[in-house]
Amino acid sequence: MRYHKPFFSVLLMTTCSFMVLAQQGMPKDVAARGKTIYGAVCMACHQSDGGGVPRLNPPLSGSKTVNGPKDKLIPIVLNGMSGVEIEGESYGNVMASHADLKDQEIADVLNYVRNNFGNKASLVSAADVKKVRIKLKK
Amino acid sequence: MRILNFLTLAILLSSGTAGLAGEKKPVRSSKPMVSMEENGGITLPAGFQASILADELGRARHLAVNTNGDVYVKLDKLNEGRGILRLRDANGDGKAEDISGFGNYKGTGIAIKNGYLYASSNEQIFRYALDKTGVADPENPELIATGLWDRGAHSSKSITLDNAGNIYVNIGAPSNVCQVKDFTKGSPGINPCPLLDSSGGIWQFRVDVKGQSYNNGKRYATGLRNVVGLDWNAQVNDLFVMQHGRDMFFQHYPEMYSQQDGALNPSEEFFRIKPGSDCGWPYCYYDMNKKQKLMNPEYGGDRNKVGDCAGKTQSILQFPGHMAPDGLLFYTGTQFPEKYRNGAFIAFHGSWNRSPEPQEGYFVVYVPIKDGLPSGDWEVFANGFAQDLKDPRKARFRPCGLAQGPDGSLYISDDQKGRIWKVTYGK
C-alpha cells in the first residue's frame, strides 16, 4: 500500500490540474493533447516549466505575447522567430517555423501554454489558426 | 524508468572517474551542516579552499590575471556602462577591495600576453597596453580585428594567444547543423555548408596588425560548430579547444535516438588543433554510445555510417553531451600538487537540452595531460555551483571562465550572478 502512495498523489495532482483547466474552460482531452505536443516539440527549448533558458530561449511563463491577443501569438508558431529582443533580452537560439503542425495541434499547444506555467488566457480554436495561416500563406 | 536513466548517467559520468573519487573525500562531511558559504558555496578536493574574490558582478564570462595579480573580467552585459572590470586585491586576503571598470562593449573573450590586455566584443578584438598601474589608456584601445560574424547564435568570441605573436579567436557558426532551415525537423543539411567560409572555426590574426578581418586573417581550423573554451598549450605548442555539440537528435530523429540517447549525444569533444584541422561539423558528430565519429542524420547518417568522418580530426577526449564547456585552462603553476601540473581544467556551464532527463554539468573538471594527450581519467574538481538545482535558470551559479594567477591560484567565474572564486591549495 505504502508504495502506491506516490502514484496516487501524482494521479491526484494530475486530476486536480485537469480540473483547474476544466474550470477555465479547457476540456481534458485538449489539455492532454496540448501537453503531448508541447513535450515533443517545444519543451526542449522552452523547458518543462515554461521558464526558458537564459540568453538562449525566452520564458513562456509570464510572457506578454503568450497571454496576449491570439493574432499576435499564432504567427510566432507558424513563422518561427529569431533576432527579436523580448523585454530587453536577446535570445541566441532560432525558433523554426512549426507550420507543419496541423491547425488543431497548434491550437492545442497554444491552449496548453496559455493555461499553464502561471499563464491565463482565452482559448484558441483550430479556426483561429486557419484564419492566420491563410493570411500568412503558410 | 527514471532510476534507470539516472543510473546510466551515473555510470557514464563515473566510468573511469578517479575524479568522483576526489569528490568522495572532501575536507568535511558530504552534507555540510554549517555555513553553505564555506569555499564560497562550492566544493573542492581535500586540501583546496576558495575565497570569494568578488560577487554580483553580473554576467562574468572569461577572465585573465595580470603579472601583478590584478584580475580582469569580461562582462556579457554592461555593468554601469562598463564591459571590463579590474579586480584588485592589494592586501592579498583573497577579496578584491578595489574594483574599477572600462570598455563600453559586452562580450566574452579576454586574455593577457606580453604586456597587453586583449578583449573581444561579439564582433571585434581590441588590445590595451598595460603599465605598472594597469591598463594605461582604457579609452583608446587598438582595434586588432573587426567585422567578425555576430548573427545572434554562438556569437561570443573567445580568444587565446601563442608565443609567436598570433591571436586565435573562435567564430561560432550561427546554426545548429547547417540545415536548409535551421532547427527544423526533416530539413536536410546543406553540402557543402556555406557557413564554414566565415564561421564554424578558429581564425588566426597577428597581434601587431591593426584592423584585420576575414581578408587578412587565416582560417586556422574548421568544422567546429561553436567553441567557448580554448587555450594555447605552450608545452606542446598547439591550440586546444572544447566544442559545443549540436542539439535536437531526439526531437528530430526519435526513430534513431531515444530520449536518453539524445541527452547523451553528441559528445562535447576536446580537440588538439593543428593548422588546417577539420573537426567535422556539420557533417559529423561523435556518438557516445557507438564511441566513434559518425555522419549526422541531416547528411545521410543512419547511426552506423562513418563516411568521410574517419578522415576528420579526431578528438582527444569526449564528454557526455550538452554540458556546455565554456572555459579551458592548462595549469602550469606549482602551487597545486604535482598531479595537476600541465593538466587541463574545463568549466562546464551546464546543460539545458537534456530535458526531461536531469540536466548535467555545472562543474569544473580536471583532465591529466601528458605530451598533449589525456594521461588518465577526467574527474570533477569543483562542484556544487548549481546547488542541487541543475537547471539553467534556477542554478545558483554557472561556471564559465578559468584563469591562473602568477602564484598558481586558479580563478573561476560565474555568469549567472557574477561571483569570482580564487582557489588555492594548502594555505
mmCIF file of N, CA and C in Angstrom, chain B residues 325-412:
data_model
loop_
_atom_site.group_PDB
_atom_site.id
_atom_site.type_symbol
_atom_site.label_atom_id
_atom_site.label_comp_id
_atom_site.label_asym_id
_atom_site.label_seq_id
_atom_site.Cartn_x
_atom_site.Cartn_y
_atom_site.Cartn_z
ATOM 1 N N PRO B 325 30.891 23.165 -22.417
ATOM 2 C CA PRO B 325 32.207 23.553 -21.909
ATOM 3 C C PRO B 325 32.522 24.997 -22.278
ATOM 4 N N ASP B 326 32.609 25.877 -21.294
ATOM 5 C CA ASP B 326 32.806 27.305 -21.575
ATOM 6 C C ASP B 326 34.185 27.821 -21.197
ATOM 7 N N GLY B 327 34.934 27.041 -20.406
ATOM 8 C CA GLY B 327 36.271 27.503 -20.023
ATOM 9 C C GLY B 327 37.272 26.369 -20.125
ATOM 10 N N LEU B 328 38.485 26.663 -20.656
ATOM 11 C CA LEU B 328 39.556 25.662 -20.743
ATOM 12 C C LEU B 328 40.852 26.326 -20.299
ATOM 13 N N LEU B 329 41.591 25.659 -19.429
ATOM 14 C CA LEU B 329 42.856 26.220 -18.940
ATOM 15 C C LEU B 329 43.873 25.120 -18.690
ATOM 16 N N PHE B 330 45.046 25.271 -19.293
ATOM 17 C CA PHE B 330 46.151 24.369 -18.946
ATOM 18 C C PHE B 330 46.847 24.946 -17.726
ATOM 19 N N TYR B 331 46.968 24.136 -16.690
ATOM 20 C CA TYR B 331 47.540 24.608 -15.431
ATOM 21 C C TYR B 331 49.051 24.422 -15.444
ATOM 22 N N THR B 332 49.770 25.540 -15.357
ATOM 23 C CA THR B 332 51.230 25.467 -15.418
ATOM 24 C C THR B 332 51.876 25.904 -14.107
ATOM 25 N N GLY B 333 51.042 26.191 -13.092
ATOM 26 C CA GLY B 333 51.583 26.679 -11.824
ATOM 27 C C GLY B 333 52.208 25.561 -10.992
ATOM 28 N N THR B 334 52.811 25.971 -9.878
ATOM 29 C CA THR B 334 53.413 24.970 -8.980
ATOM 30 C C THR B 334 52.724 24.953 -7.616
ATOM 31 N N GLN B 335 51.729 25.843 -7.441
ATOM 32 C CA GLN B 335 51.045 25.872 -6.138
ATOM 33 C C GLN B 335 50.252 24.584 -5.889
ATOM 34 N N PHE B 336 49.569 24.086 -6.914
ATOM 35 C CA PHE B 336 48.756 22.888 -6.756
ATOM 36 C C PHE B 336 49.666 21.657 -6.740
ATOM 37 N N PRO B 337 49.196 20.544 -6.174
ATOM 38 C CA PRO B 337 50.019 19.329 -6.130
ATOM 39 C C PRO B 337 50.483 18.895 -7.526
ATOM 40 N N GLU B 338 51.568 18.173 -7.544
ATOM 41 C CA GLU B 338 52.222 17.670 -8.756
ATOM 42 C C GLU B 338 51.239 17.129 -9.801
ATOM 43 N N LYS B 339 50.225 16.420 -9.339
ATOM 44 C CA LYS B 339 49.292 15.756 -10.259
ATOM 45 C C LYS B 339 48.584 16.733 -11.198
ATOM 46 N N TYR B 340 48.490 18.004 -10.793
ATOM 47 C CA TYR B 340 47.770 18.979 -11.616
ATOM 48 C C TYR B 340 48.671 19.687 -12.624
ATOM 49 N N ARG B 341 49.957 19.438 -12.558
ATOM 50 C CA ARG B 341 50.917 20.138 -13.410
ATOM 51 C C ARG B 341 50.644 19.830 -14.888
ATOM 52 N N ASN B 342 50.444 20.894 -15.660
ATOM 53 C CA ASN B 342 50.271 20.795 -17.123
ATOM 54 C C ASN B 342 48.977 20.101 -17.577
ATOM 55 N N GLY B 343 48.103 19.794 -16.633
ATOM 56 C CA GLY B 343 46.810 19.215 -16.991
ATOM 57 C C GLY B 343 45.801 20.302 -17.347
ATOM 58 N N ALA B 344 44.595 19.878 -17.732
ATOM 59 C CA ALA B 344 43.581 20.831 -18.196
ATOM 60 C C ALA B 344 42.402 20.910 -17.239
ATOM 61 N N PHE B 345 42.004 22.117 -16.896
ATOM 62 C CA PHE B 345 40.747 22.343 -16.192
ATOM 63 C C PHE B 345 39.704 22.759 -17.229
ATOM 64 N N ILE B 346 38.508 22.229 -17.099
ATOM 65 C CA ILE B 346 37.429 22.588 -18.032
ATOM 66 C C ILE B 346 36.188 22.963 -17.218
ATOM 67 N N ALA B 347 35.653 24.155 -17.490
ATOM 68 C CA ALA B 347 34.435 24.604 -16.806
ATOM 69 C C ALA B 347 33.224 24.261 -17.668
ATOM 70 N N PHE B 348 32.340 23.436 -17.136
ATOM 71 C CA PHE B 348 31.100 23.087 -17.840
ATOM 72 C C PHE B 348 29.967 23.956 -17.306
ATOM 73 N N HIS B 349 29.524 24.864 -18.137
ATOM 74 C CA HIS B 349 28.477 25.832 -17.812
ATOM 75 C C HIS B 349 27.186 25.137 -17.373
ATOM 76 N N GLY B 350 26.904 23.955 -17.926
ATOM 77 C CA GLY B 350 25.714 23.191 -17.553
ATOM 78 C C GLY B 350 24.701 23.120 -18.668
ATOM 79 N N SER B 351 24.011 21.993 -18.752
ATOM 80 C CA SER B 351 23.129 21.725 -19.898
ATOM 81 C C SER B 351 21.759 22.353 -19.744
ATOM 82 N N TRP B 352 21.044 22.465 -20.870
ATOM 83 C CA TRP B 352 19.631 22.869 -20.851
ATOM 84 C C TRP B 352 18.792 21.904 -21.661
ATOM 85 N N ASN B 353 19.398 21.211 -22.631
ATOM 86 C CA ASN B 353 18.525 20.420 -23.502
ATOM 87 C C ASN B 353 18.701 18.919 -23.325
ATOM 88 N N ARG B 354 18.815 18.496 -22.072
ATOM 89 C CA ARG B 354 18.687 17.086 -21.768
ATOM 90 C C ARG B 354 17.264 16.811 -21.276
ATOM 91 N N SER B 355 16.505 17.883 -21.046
ATOM 92 C CA SER B 355 15.146 17.792 -20.525
ATOM 93 C C SER B 355 14.303 16.814 -21.357
ATOM 94 N N PRO B 356 13.493 15.912 -20.800
ATOM 95 C CA PRO B 356 13.178 15.803 -19.374
ATOM 96 C C PRO B 356 14.172 14.975 -18.553
ATOM 97 N N GLU B 357 15.271 14.520 -19.157
ATOM 98 C CA GLU B 357 16.320 13.894 -18.354
ATOM 99 C C GLU B 357 16.900 14.983 -17.447
ATOM 100 N N PRO B 358 17.465 14.598 -16.299
ATOM 101 C CA PRO B 358 18.059 15.636 -15.444
ATOM 102 C C PRO B 358 19.208 16.352 -16.161
ATOM 103 N N GLN B 359 19.361 17.620 -15.886
ATOM 104 C CA GLN B 359 20.439 18.383 -16.522
ATOM 105 C C GLN B 359 21.784 17.986 -15.913
ATOM 106 N N GLU B 360 22.865 18.237 -16.657
ATOM 107 C CA GLU B 360 24.197 17.855 -16.179
ATOM 108 C C GLU B 360 25.223 18.962 -16.428
ATOM 109 N N GLY B 361 26.389 18.786 -15.839
ATOM 110 C CA GLY B 361 27.437 19.794 -15.951
ATOM 111 C C GLY B 361 27.421 20.650 -14.705
ATOM 112 N N TYR B 362 27.534 21.970 -14.860
ATOM 113 C CA TYR B 362 27.560 22.883 -13.714
ATOM 114 C C TYR B 362 28.708 22.517 -12.776
ATOM 115 N N PHE B 363 29.864 22.162 -13.363
ATOM 116 C CA PHE B 363 31.043 21.869 -12.541
ATOM 117 C C PHE B 363 32.324 22.140 -13.331
ATOM 118 N N VAL B 364 33.435 22.097 -12.611
ATOM 119 C CA VAL B 364 34.754 22.241 -13.247
ATOM 120 C C VAL B 364 35.454 20.894 -13.126
ATOM 121 N N VAL B 365 35.937 20.375 -14.243
ATOM 122 C CA VAL B 365 36.601 19.071 -14.203
ATOM 123 C C VAL B 365 38.105 19.252 -14.431
ATOM 124 N N TYR B 366 38.833 18.206 -14.065
ATOM 125 C CA TYR B 366 40.279 18.184 -14.295
ATOM 126 C C TYR B 366 40.633 16.982 -15.167
ATOM 127 N N VAL B 367 41.472 17.221 -16.183
ATOM 128 C CA VAL B 367 41.941 16.157 -17.069
ATOM 129 C C VAL B 367 43.469 16.120 -17.012
ATOM 130 N N PRO B 368 44.063 15.023 -16.538
ATOM 131 C CA PRO B 368 45.523 14.949 -16.563
ATOM 132 C C PRO B 368 46.011 14.845 -18.009
ATOM 133 N N ILE B 369 47.067 15.590 -18.342
ATOM 134 C CA ILE B 369 47.558 15.630 -19.722
ATOM 135 C C ILE B 369 49.062 15.378 -19.722
ATOM 136 N N LYS B 370 49.500 14.535 -20.639
ATOM 137 C CA LYS B 370 50.944 14.330 -20.811
ATOM 138 C C LYS B 370 51.244 14.381 -22.302
ATOM 139 N N ASP B 371 52.221 15.161 -22.678
ATOM 140 C CA ASP B 371 52.613 15.323 -24.084
ATOM 141 C C ASP B 371 51.410 15.640 -24.981
ATOM 142 N N GLY B 372 50.513 16.452 -24.458
ATOM 143 C CA GLY B 372 49.386 16.905 -25.267
ATOM 144 C C GLY B 372 48.238 15.927 -25.402
ATOM 145 N N LEU B 373 48.256 14.838 -24.648
ATOM 146 C CA LEU B 373 47.154 13.870 -24.695
ATOM 147 C C LEU B 373 46.722 13.511 -23.278
ATOM 148 N N PRO B 374 45.431 13.162 -23.101
ATOM 149 C CA PRO B 374 44.975 12.770 -21.762
ATOM 150 C C PRO B 374 45.791 11.567 -21.263
ATOM 151 N N SER B 375 46.244 11.628 -20.019
ATOM 152 C CA SER B 375 47.074 10.542 -19.482
ATOM 153 C C SER B 375 46.354 9.810 -18.366
ATOM 154 N N GLY B 376 45.052 10.081 -18.195
ATOM 155 C CA GLY B 376 44.275 9.412 -17.157
ATOM 156 C C GLY B 376 42.840 9.838 -17.290
ATOM 157 N N ASP B 377 42.002 9.387 -16.357
ATOM 158 C CA ASP B 377 40.579 9.703 -16.425
ATOM 159 C C ASP B 377 40.304 11.120 -15.939
ATOM 160 N N TRP B 378 39.248 11.712 -16.485
ATOM 161 C CA TRP B 378 38.857 13.033 -16.003
ATOM 162 C C TRP B 378 38.103 12.892 -14.692
ATOM 163 N N GLU B 379 38.115 13.939 -13.911
ATOM 164 C CA GLU B 379 37.440 13.910 -12.619
ATOM 165 C C GLU B 379 36.830 15.264 -12.329
ATOM 166 N N VAL B 380 35.772 15.264 -11.523
ATOM 167 C CA VAL B 380 35.167 16.537 -11.138
ATOM 168 C C VAL B 380 36.077 17.194 -10.113
ATOM 169 N N PHE B 381 36.453 18.445 -10.365
ATOM 170 C CA PHE B 381 37.342 19.166 -9.455
ATOM 171 C C PHE B 381 36.530 20.093 -8.535
ATOM 172 N N ALA B 382 35.748 20.962 -9.120
ATOM 173 C CA ALA B 382 34.917 21.874 -8.322
ATOM 174 C C ALA B 382 33.463 21.625 -8.671
ATOM 175 N N ASN B 383 32.631 21.518 -7.653
ATOM 176 C CA ASN B 383 31.222 21.188 -7.879
ATOM 177 C C ASN B 383 30.359 22.026 -6.933
ATOM 178 N N GLY B 384 29.045 21.813 -7.025
ATOM 179 C CA GLY B 384 28.140 22.497 -6.112
ATOM 180 C C GLY B 384 27.703 23.864 -6.602
ATOM 181 N N PHE B 385 28.123 24.254 -7.808
ATOM 182 C CA PHE B 385 27.753 25.575 -8.331
ATOM 183 C C PHE B 385 26.233 25.733 -8.420
ATOM 184 N N ALA B 386 25.578 24.665 -8.900
ATOM 185 C CA ALA B 386 24.133 24.767 -9.121
ATOM 186 C C ALA B 386 23.350 24.625 -7.823
ATOM 187 N N GLN B 387 24.019 24.174 -6.788
ATOM 188 C CA GLN B 387 23.389 23.911 -5.506
ATOM 189 C C GLN B 387 22.137 23.048 -5.631
ATOM 190 N N ASP B 388 22.322 21.830 -6.075
ATOM 191 C CA ASP B 388 21.254 20.835 -6.189
ATOM 192 C C ASP B 388 20.194 21.173 -7.219
ATOM 193 N N LEU B 389 20.282 22.310 -7.890
ATOM 194 C CA LEU B 389 19.294 22.657 -8.899
ATOM 195 C C LEU B 389 19.988 22.775 -10.240
ATOM 196 N N LYS B 390 20.299 21.627 -10.827
ATOM 197 C CA LYS B 390 20.967 21.669 -12.122
ATOM 198 C C LYS B 390 19.931 22.050 -13.168
ATOM 199 N N ASP B 391 19.699 23.321 -13.270
ATOM 200 C CA ASP B 391 18.688 23.883 -14.174
ATOM 201 C C ASP B 391 19.252 25.227 -14.616
ATOM 202 N N PRO B 392 19.196 25.500 -15.932
ATOM 203 C CA PRO B 392 19.888 26.693 -16.422
ATOM 204 C C PRO B 392 19.388 27.988 -15.787
ATOM 205 N N ARG B 393 18.138 27.991 -15.352
ATOM 206 C CA ARG B 393 17.605 29.234 -14.792
ATOM 207 C C ARG B 393 17.721 29.255 -13.272
ATOM 208 N N LYS B 394 17.497 28.072 -12.658
ATOM 209 C CA LYS B 394 17.454 28.057 -11.197
ATOM 210 C C LYS B 394 18.803 27.782 -10.556
ATOM 211 N N ALA B 395 19.779 27.332 -11.352
ATOM 212 C CA ALA B 395 21.104 27.077 -10.776
ATOM 213 C C ALA B 395 21.582 28.348 -10.085
ATOM 214 N N ARG B 396 22.190 28.178 -8.912
ATOM 215 C CA ARG B 396 22.663 29.365 -8.211
ATOM 216 C C ARG B 396 23.813 30.010 -8.980
ATOM 217 N N PHE B 397 24.768 29.183 -9.401
ATOM 218 C CA PHE B 397 25.898 29.682 -10.188
ATOM 219 C C PHE B 397 26.092 28.809 -11.413
ATOM 220 N N ARG B 398 26.729 29.359 -12.435
ATOM 221 C CA ARG B 398 27.116 28.573 -13.619
ATOM 222 C C ARG B 398 28.566 28.907 -13.955
ATOM 223 N N PRO B 399 29.489 27.949 -13.761
ATOM 224 C CA PRO B 399 30.897 28.250 -14.015
ATOM 225 C C PRO B 399 31.143 28.522 -15.492
ATOM 226 N N CYS B 400 31.985 29.505 -15.791
ATOM 227 C CA CYS B 400 32.214 29.891 -17.192
ATOM 228 C C CYS B 400 33.695 30.044 -17.509
ATOM 229 N N GLY B 401 34.367 30.992 -16.877
ATOM 230 C CA GLY B 401 35.761 31.267 -17.232
ATOM 231 C C GLY B 401 36.744 30.702 -16.222
ATOM 232 N N LEU B 402 37.989 30.439 -16.688
ATOM 233 C CA LEU B 402 39.056 29.937 -15.834
ATOM 234 C C LEU B 402 40.321 30.741 -16.119
ATOM 235 N N ALA B 403 41.096 31.037 -15.085
ATOM 236 C CA ALA B 403 42.376 31.711 -15.297
ATOM 237 C C ALA B 403 43.323 31.337 -14.169
ATOM 238 N N GLN B 404 44.626 31.470 -14.459
ATOM 239 C CA GLN B 404 45.636 31.134 -13.467
ATOM 240 C C GLN B 404 46.357 32.399 -13.030
ATOM 241 N N GLY B 405 46.531 32.583 -11.719
ATOM 242 C CA GLY B 405 47.254 33.747 -11.208
ATOM 243 C C GLY B 405 48.749 33.503 -11.221
ATOM 244 N N PRO B 406 49.548 34.575 -11.021
ATOM 245 C CA PRO B 406 51.008 34.428 -11.038
ATOM 246 C C PRO B 406 51.510 33.497 -9.932
ATOM 247 N N ASP B 407 50.762 33.360 -8.840
ATOM 248 C CA ASP B 407 51.187 32.472 -7.748
ATOM 249 C C ASP B 407 50.592 31.072 -7.905
ATOM 250 N N GLY B 408 49.976 30.788 -9.048
ATOM 251 C CA GLY B 408 49.426 29.452 -9.284
ATOM 252 C C GLY B 408 48.021 29.253 -8.742
ATOM 253 N N SER B 409 47.382 30.324 -8.245
ATOM 254 C CA SER B 409 45.980 30.191 -7.827
ATOM 255 C C SER B 409 45.107 30.052 -9.067
ATOM 256 N N LEU B 410 43.954 29.393 -8.891
ATOM 257 C CA LEU B 410 43.014 29.212 -10.001
ATOM 258 C C LEU B 410 41.801 30.104 -9.769
ATOM 259 N N TYR B 411 41.431 30.861 -10.791
ATOM 260 C CA TYR B 411 40.251 31.719 -10.686
ATOM 261 C C TYR B 411 39.121 31.141 -11.525
ATOM 262 N N ILE B 412 37.905 31.162 -10.980
ATOM 263 C CA ILE B 412 36.722 30.650 -11.682
ATOM 264 C C ILE B 412 35.670 31.753 -11.680
#
